[in-house]
Short mmCIF file of C-alpha atoms and ligand atoms in Angstrom, two decimals:
data_model
loop_
_atom_site.label_atom_id
_atom_site.label_comp_id
_atom_site.label_asym_id
_atom_site.label_seq_id
_atom_site.Cartn_x
_atom_site.Cartn_y
_atom_site.Cartn_z
CA MET A 171 -10.27 20.10 9.75
CA ARG A 172 -11.87 17.49 12.01
CA ILE A 173 -10.96 13.83 12.01
CA GLU A 174 -14.69 12.93 12.12
CA ASP A 175 -15.22 14.74 8.82
CA ILE A 176 -12.69 12.45 7.19
CA GLN A 177 -13.90 9.29 8.90
CA SER A 178 -17.55 9.94 8.01
CA ARG A 179 -16.62 10.09 4.31
CA MET A 180 -14.46 6.96 4.15
CA ASN A 181 -15.42 3.31 3.86
CA THR A 182 -12.36 1.54 5.21
CA ARG A 183 -12.61 -1.57 7.35
CA TRP A 184 -9.58 -0.91 9.56
CA LEU A 185 -7.47 1.91 8.13
CA ALA A 186 -7.69 5.26 9.95
CA ARG A 187 -10.45 4.03 12.24
CA SER A 188 -8.24 5.60 14.86
CA GLY A 189 -6.85 9.04 14.13
CA ILE A 190 -6.13 12.56 15.23
CA CYS A 191 -6.15 15.97 13.62
CA LEU A 192 -3.60 18.42 15.02
CA GLU A 193 -3.70 22.21 14.71
CA CYS A 194 0.08 22.57 14.57
CA VAL A 195 2.91 20.04 14.84
CA ASP A 196 6.62 19.88 13.99
CA SER A 197 6.05 17.03 11.50
CA THR A 198 3.28 14.45 11.30
CA ASN A 199 5.97 11.78 10.72
CA LEU A 200 7.83 12.82 13.87
CA TYR A 201 4.56 12.86 15.81
CA ALA A 202 3.71 9.38 14.53
CA GLY A 203 7.11 8.17 15.71
CA ARG A 204 6.45 9.55 19.18
CA ILE A 205 3.08 7.83 19.59
CA ALA A 206 4.07 4.63 17.78
CA GLU A 207 4.37 2.53 20.94
CA GLN A 208 0.77 3.16 22.01
CA ALA A 209 -0.94 3.68 18.67
CA GLU A 210 -2.74 0.97 16.76
CA HIS A 211 -1.92 -0.29 13.26
CA GLY A 212 -3.53 2.04 10.72
CA THR A 213 -3.63 5.21 12.83
CA LEU A 214 -3.99 8.43 10.83
CA ILE A 215 -2.32 11.69 11.86
CA VAL A 216 -3.36 14.86 10.05
CA ALA A 217 -2.11 18.41 10.68
CA GLU A 218 -3.23 21.87 9.63
CA GLU A 219 0.31 23.20 9.95
CA GLN A 220 3.84 21.81 10.21
CA THR A 221 6.78 23.79 11.56
CA CYS A 222 9.44 21.25 10.62
CA GLY A 223 8.01 19.30 7.66
CA LYS A 224 10.44 16.74 6.29
CA GLY A 225 11.02 15.91 2.64
CA ARG A 226 12.97 13.14 0.96
CA ARG A 227 16.74 13.16 0.83
CA GLY A 228 17.18 15.40 3.86
CA ARG A 229 15.16 18.27 2.43
CA SER A 230 12.46 20.20 4.21
CA TRP A 231 8.81 20.31 3.14
CA GLU A 232 7.36 23.81 3.31
CA THR A 233 3.65 24.16 2.84
CA GLU A 234 0.97 26.72 3.58
CA LYS A 235 -1.20 26.05 6.62
CA ARG A 236 -4.90 25.10 6.49
CA VAL A 237 -5.17 24.70 2.72
CA ASN A 238 -3.17 21.54 2.08
CA VAL A 239 -2.96 17.93 3.20
CA MET A 240 -0.22 16.91 5.63
CA MET A 241 -0.81 13.41 6.91
CA THR A 242 0.94 10.30 8.14
CA LEU A 243 -0.28 6.73 8.30
CA LEU A 244 1.24 4.62 11.02
CA LEU A 245 1.40 0.97 10.02
CA ARG A 246 2.75 -2.14 11.68
CA PRO A 247 2.97 -4.48 8.72
CA GLU A 248 3.51 -8.18 9.14
CA ILE A 249 5.75 -8.39 6.13
CA ARG A 250 9.51 -8.73 5.78
CA LYS A 251 11.15 -5.41 6.56
CA GLU A 252 13.05 -5.30 3.24
CA ARG A 253 9.68 -5.11 1.51
CA ALA A 254 8.22 -2.25 3.55
CA SER A 255 9.64 0.57 1.41
CA GLN A 256 7.35 -0.61 -1.41
CA LEU A 257 4.42 0.71 0.63
CA THR A 258 5.43 4.18 -0.55
CA LEU A 259 4.50 3.20 -4.08
CA LEU A 260 1.07 2.05 -2.89
CA MET A 261 0.50 5.47 -1.39
CA ALA A 262 1.53 7.12 -4.66
CA MET A 263 -1.02 4.98 -6.51
CA ALA A 264 -3.72 5.77 -3.94
CA VAL A 265 -3.07 9.53 -4.26
CA VAL A 266 -3.27 9.34 -8.05
CA ARG A 267 -6.58 7.49 -7.92
CA GLY A 268 -7.91 9.84 -5.25
CA ILE A 269 -7.06 12.93 -7.30
CA ARG A 270 -8.44 11.42 -10.52
CA ASP A 271 -11.69 10.28 -8.92
CA LEU A 272 -12.34 13.57 -7.18
CA THR A 273 -11.16 16.10 -9.76
CA GLY A 274 -10.80 14.33 -13.09
CA LEU A 275 -7.25 15.74 -13.32
CA ALA A 276 -4.83 13.41 -15.12
CA ALA A 277 -2.54 12.91 -12.11
CA LYS A 278 0.55 10.78 -12.75
CA ILE A 279 3.43 9.35 -10.76
CA LYS A 280 6.99 10.47 -11.29
CA TRP A 281 8.99 7.51 -10.03
CA PRO A 282 9.25 6.63 -7.24
CA ASN A 283 6.61 8.69 -5.48
CA ASP A 284 6.10 12.26 -6.63
CA ILE A 285 2.65 12.99 -7.97
CA VAL A 286 2.49 15.39 -10.88
CA VAL A 287 -0.35 17.13 -12.67
CA ASN A 288 0.53 18.91 -15.93
CA GLU A 289 4.23 18.31 -15.10
CA LYS A 290 3.88 20.17 -11.78
CA LYS A 291 4.61 18.42 -8.50
CA VAL A 292 1.48 18.41 -6.34
CA CYS A 293 2.40 15.73 -3.83
CA GLY A 294 5.43 14.18 -2.14
CA ILE A 295 5.66 11.10 0.06
CA LEU A 296 8.22 10.29 2.73
CA THR A 297 8.24 6.83 4.28
CA GLU A 298 10.23 6.21 7.43
CA MET A 299 10.68 3.12 9.57
CA ILE A 300 11.36 2.47 13.25
CA MET A 301 12.76 -0.93 14.11
CA LYS A 302 11.45 -2.36 17.38
CA THR A 303 12.87 -5.86 17.40
CA ASP A 304 14.68 -7.80 14.66
CA ASP A 305 11.43 -8.51 12.88
CA SER A 306 8.91 -6.02 14.19
CA TYR A 307 8.80 -2.42 13.12
CA ASP A 308 6.57 0.60 12.60
CA VAL A 309 6.26 2.36 9.26
CA MET A 310 5.27 6.00 8.87
CA ILE A 311 3.99 6.95 5.46
CA GLY A 312 3.94 10.74 5.31
CA THR A 313 2.07 12.41 2.49
CA GLY A 314 2.01 16.09 1.62
CA ILE A 315 -0.48 17.24 -1.02
CA ASN A 316 -0.78 20.77 -2.32
CA VAL A 317 -4.53 21.07 -2.51
CA ASN A 318 -5.80 24.65 -2.39
CA GLN A 319 -2.53 26.61 -2.22
CA MET A 320 -2.29 29.24 -4.99
CA GLU A 321 1.18 30.70 -4.61
CA PHE A 322 4.57 29.05 -4.29
CA SER A 323 7.95 30.49 -3.40
CA GLU A 324 10.33 31.15 -6.29
CA GLU A 325 12.62 28.20 -5.50
CA LEU A 326 9.73 25.77 -5.98
CA ILE A 327 9.67 26.19 -9.74
CA HIS A 328 8.11 22.77 -10.37
CA ALA A 329 5.37 23.02 -7.73
CA GLY A 330 1.66 23.35 -8.31
CA SER A 331 -1.54 22.46 -6.52
CA LEU A 332 -4.80 20.79 -7.43
CA LYS A 333 -6.43 24.21 -7.33
CA THR A 334 -3.85 25.86 -9.63
CA GLU A 335 -4.54 23.07 -12.13
CA LEU A 336 -8.29 22.70 -11.71
CA GLY A 337 -9.26 26.30 -11.02
CA LYS A 338 -11.44 25.59 -8.02
CA ASP A 339 -11.33 24.54 -4.38
CA ILE A 340 -11.21 20.87 -3.50
CA SER A 341 -12.44 19.34 -0.23
CA ARG A 342 -9.42 18.05 1.69
CA GLU A 343 -11.61 15.74 3.75
CA GLU A 344 -13.12 14.12 0.63
CA LEU A 345 -9.68 13.72 -0.90
CA ILE A 346 -8.14 12.13 2.18
CA ALA A 347 -11.12 9.78 2.59
CA ARG A 348 -10.88 8.61 -1.03
CA ILE A 349 -7.12 8.07 -0.76
CA LEU A 350 -7.56 6.00 2.39
CA ASP A 351 -10.23 3.82 0.77
CA VAL A 352 -7.94 3.09 -2.15
CA PHE A 353 -4.86 2.59 0.04
CA GLU A 354 -6.61 -0.05 2.13
CA GLU A 355 -7.64 -1.90 -1.03
CA LEU A 356 -4.09 -1.79 -2.44
CA TYR A 357 -2.60 -2.81 0.91
CA GLU A 358 -4.65 -6.01 0.93
CA VAL A 359 -3.43 -6.90 -2.57
CA PHE A 360 0.17 -6.08 -1.61
CA THR A 361 0.24 -8.14 1.59
CA GLU A 362 -0.98 -11.27 -0.22
CA THR A 363 2.31 -11.58 -2.10
CA GLU A 364 4.47 -9.08 -0.14
CA ASP A 365 5.38 -7.46 -3.41
CA LEU A 366 3.86 -5.50 -6.28
CA SER A 367 2.97 -8.49 -8.52
CA GLY A 368 -0.70 -7.53 -8.43
CA LEU A 369 -0.10 -3.80 -8.70
CA TYR A 370 2.89 -2.91 -10.86
CA GLU A 371 0.90 -2.88 -14.09
CA GLU A 372 -1.47 -0.23 -12.74
CA TYR A 373 1.52 1.71 -11.42
CA ASN A 374 3.20 1.67 -14.84
CA GLU A 375 0.02 2.82 -16.57
CA VAL A 376 0.11 6.06 -14.59
CA CYS A 377 3.88 6.51 -14.36
CA VAL A 378 5.10 9.49 -16.44
CA ASN A 379 8.58 8.08 -16.89
CA VAL A 380 7.58 4.94 -18.78
CA GLY A 381 8.99 4.98 -22.32
CA CYS A 382 10.83 8.23 -21.65
CA GLN A 383 14.48 9.15 -21.42
CA VAL A 384 15.62 9.75 -17.87
CA ARG A 385 18.75 10.98 -16.17
CA VAL A 386 19.44 8.83 -13.11
CA LEU A 387 21.21 10.74 -10.35
CA GLU A 388 22.76 8.35 -7.85
CA PRO A 389 25.15 9.72 -5.26
CA GLY A 390 28.45 9.83 -7.16
CA ASN A 391 27.02 8.31 -10.33
CA GLU A 392 24.92 9.76 -13.12
CA TYR A 393 23.69 8.22 -16.37
CA VAL A 394 21.05 8.51 -19.04
CA GLY A 395 18.71 5.80 -20.30
CA THR A 396 15.16 4.86 -21.22
CA ALA A 397 12.78 3.98 -18.38
CA HIS A 398 10.69 0.85 -18.92
CA GLY A 399 8.62 1.10 -15.72
CA ILE A 400 8.88 -0.66 -12.38
CA ASN A 401 9.35 -4.37 -11.73
CA LYS A 402 7.57 -6.46 -9.09
CA ILE A 403 9.69 -5.07 -6.27
CA GLY A 404 9.32 -1.43 -7.24
CA GLU A 405 12.69 -0.86 -8.87
CA LEU A 406 12.75 1.29 -12.01
CA VAL A 407 14.02 -0.71 -14.97
CA VAL A 408 16.25 1.50 -17.09
CA GLN A 409 18.01 0.61 -20.32
CA LYS A 410 21.24 2.57 -20.49
CA GLU A 411 22.49 4.08 -23.75
CA THR A 412 25.10 1.31 -23.80
CA GLY A 413 22.26 -1.25 -24.05
CA GLU A 414 22.80 -2.57 -20.53
CA THR A 415 19.63 -2.86 -18.39
CA VAL A 416 19.77 -1.76 -14.75
CA CYS A 417 17.20 -1.92 -11.95
CA VAL A 418 17.27 1.30 -9.96
CA TYR A 419 16.34 1.14 -6.28
CA ALA A 420 14.65 4.30 -4.98
CA GLY A 421 16.71 5.00 -1.82
CA GLU A 422 18.78 8.11 -2.42
CA VAL A 423 18.24 8.17 -6.16
CA SER A 424 16.52 10.89 -8.12
CA VAL A 425 15.31 10.64 -11.70
CA ARG A 426 14.89 13.60 -14.02
CA GLY A 427 13.61 13.95 -17.54
CA LEU A 428 16.24 15.14 -19.99
CA TYR A 429 14.44 18.40 -20.62
CA GLY A 430 13.05 19.29 -17.22
CA TYR A 431 11.59 17.95 -14.04
CA VAL A 432 9.44 15.24 -15.60
C1 BTN B 608 9.19 14.82 -0.72
O1 BTN B 608 10.33 15.25 -0.50
O2 BTN B 608 8.70 14.88 -1.84
C2 BTN B 608 8.40 14.20 0.40
C3 BTN B 608 7.57 15.19 1.14
C4 BTN B 608 6.75 14.59 2.25
C5 BTN B 608 5.97 15.63 3.03
C6 BTN B 608 5.00 15.05 4.01
S1 BTN B 608 3.93 16.25 4.72
C7 BTN B 608 3.34 15.10 5.89
C8 BTN B 608 4.54 14.27 6.33
N1 BTN B 608 5.24 14.90 7.42
C9 BTN B 608 6.46 15.32 7.08
O3 BTN B 608 7.26 15.91 7.83
N2 BTN B 608 6.71 15.00 5.80
C10 BTN B 608 5.59 14.30 5.20
#
């Protein structure tokens, strides 16, 4: 994959105007962290292969080389640092729109930021932050999308790819370009209010959990309730069986359906 083949297909004003495509790297997020000092806001890092891909909650992210998307956006947002984790949800929305536009597949978000197609996980997002001074920081939004992979190891029982669901190859360059176009648009809406006021309704329209029973797995605490969607700061609003309403912050939490992954 060549960075020019992504850039020639996208229409962004500033996002990913600077970027690099690597043949093999430990992790695009780690790489982004290493170049953060010199790199400009909006830099895109894409890799054909990762030897040490990182997932959420300390897990690893294993993915076949050359057929999938492994990318990180390096951002230097001028918003309060407490708000920066909400950028992950913007990326989830951008991936959903990108997949829908390009393939017609009914991609959905499993809160907070897994993308599922036909109840199979096709994309995961890991956002990390490096503090520079008290109020300046870099954010790395790492996105892994299973695009043209056809086989998955036995442990990954919930995994699928766009190709397993669509039945044909998808251009990774086209997909990345579309996602970047949408992300830039969402980013501008987000930074106006520094929250999801202008976006949470669209998020909830494509969120699989809305109206469904979920099991919330917090470290040391587990409960069941009905998910009502996210609020303006990206927390999942859940009504417990006791009637009490709680707002769940993504952090270390995982949400499962009662009868499976979704
Ligand atoms: C998850 O656990 O669902 C998040 C997976 C995130 C994987 C992507 S692949 C590109 C970027 N680099 C990494 O090391 N991780 C993210």
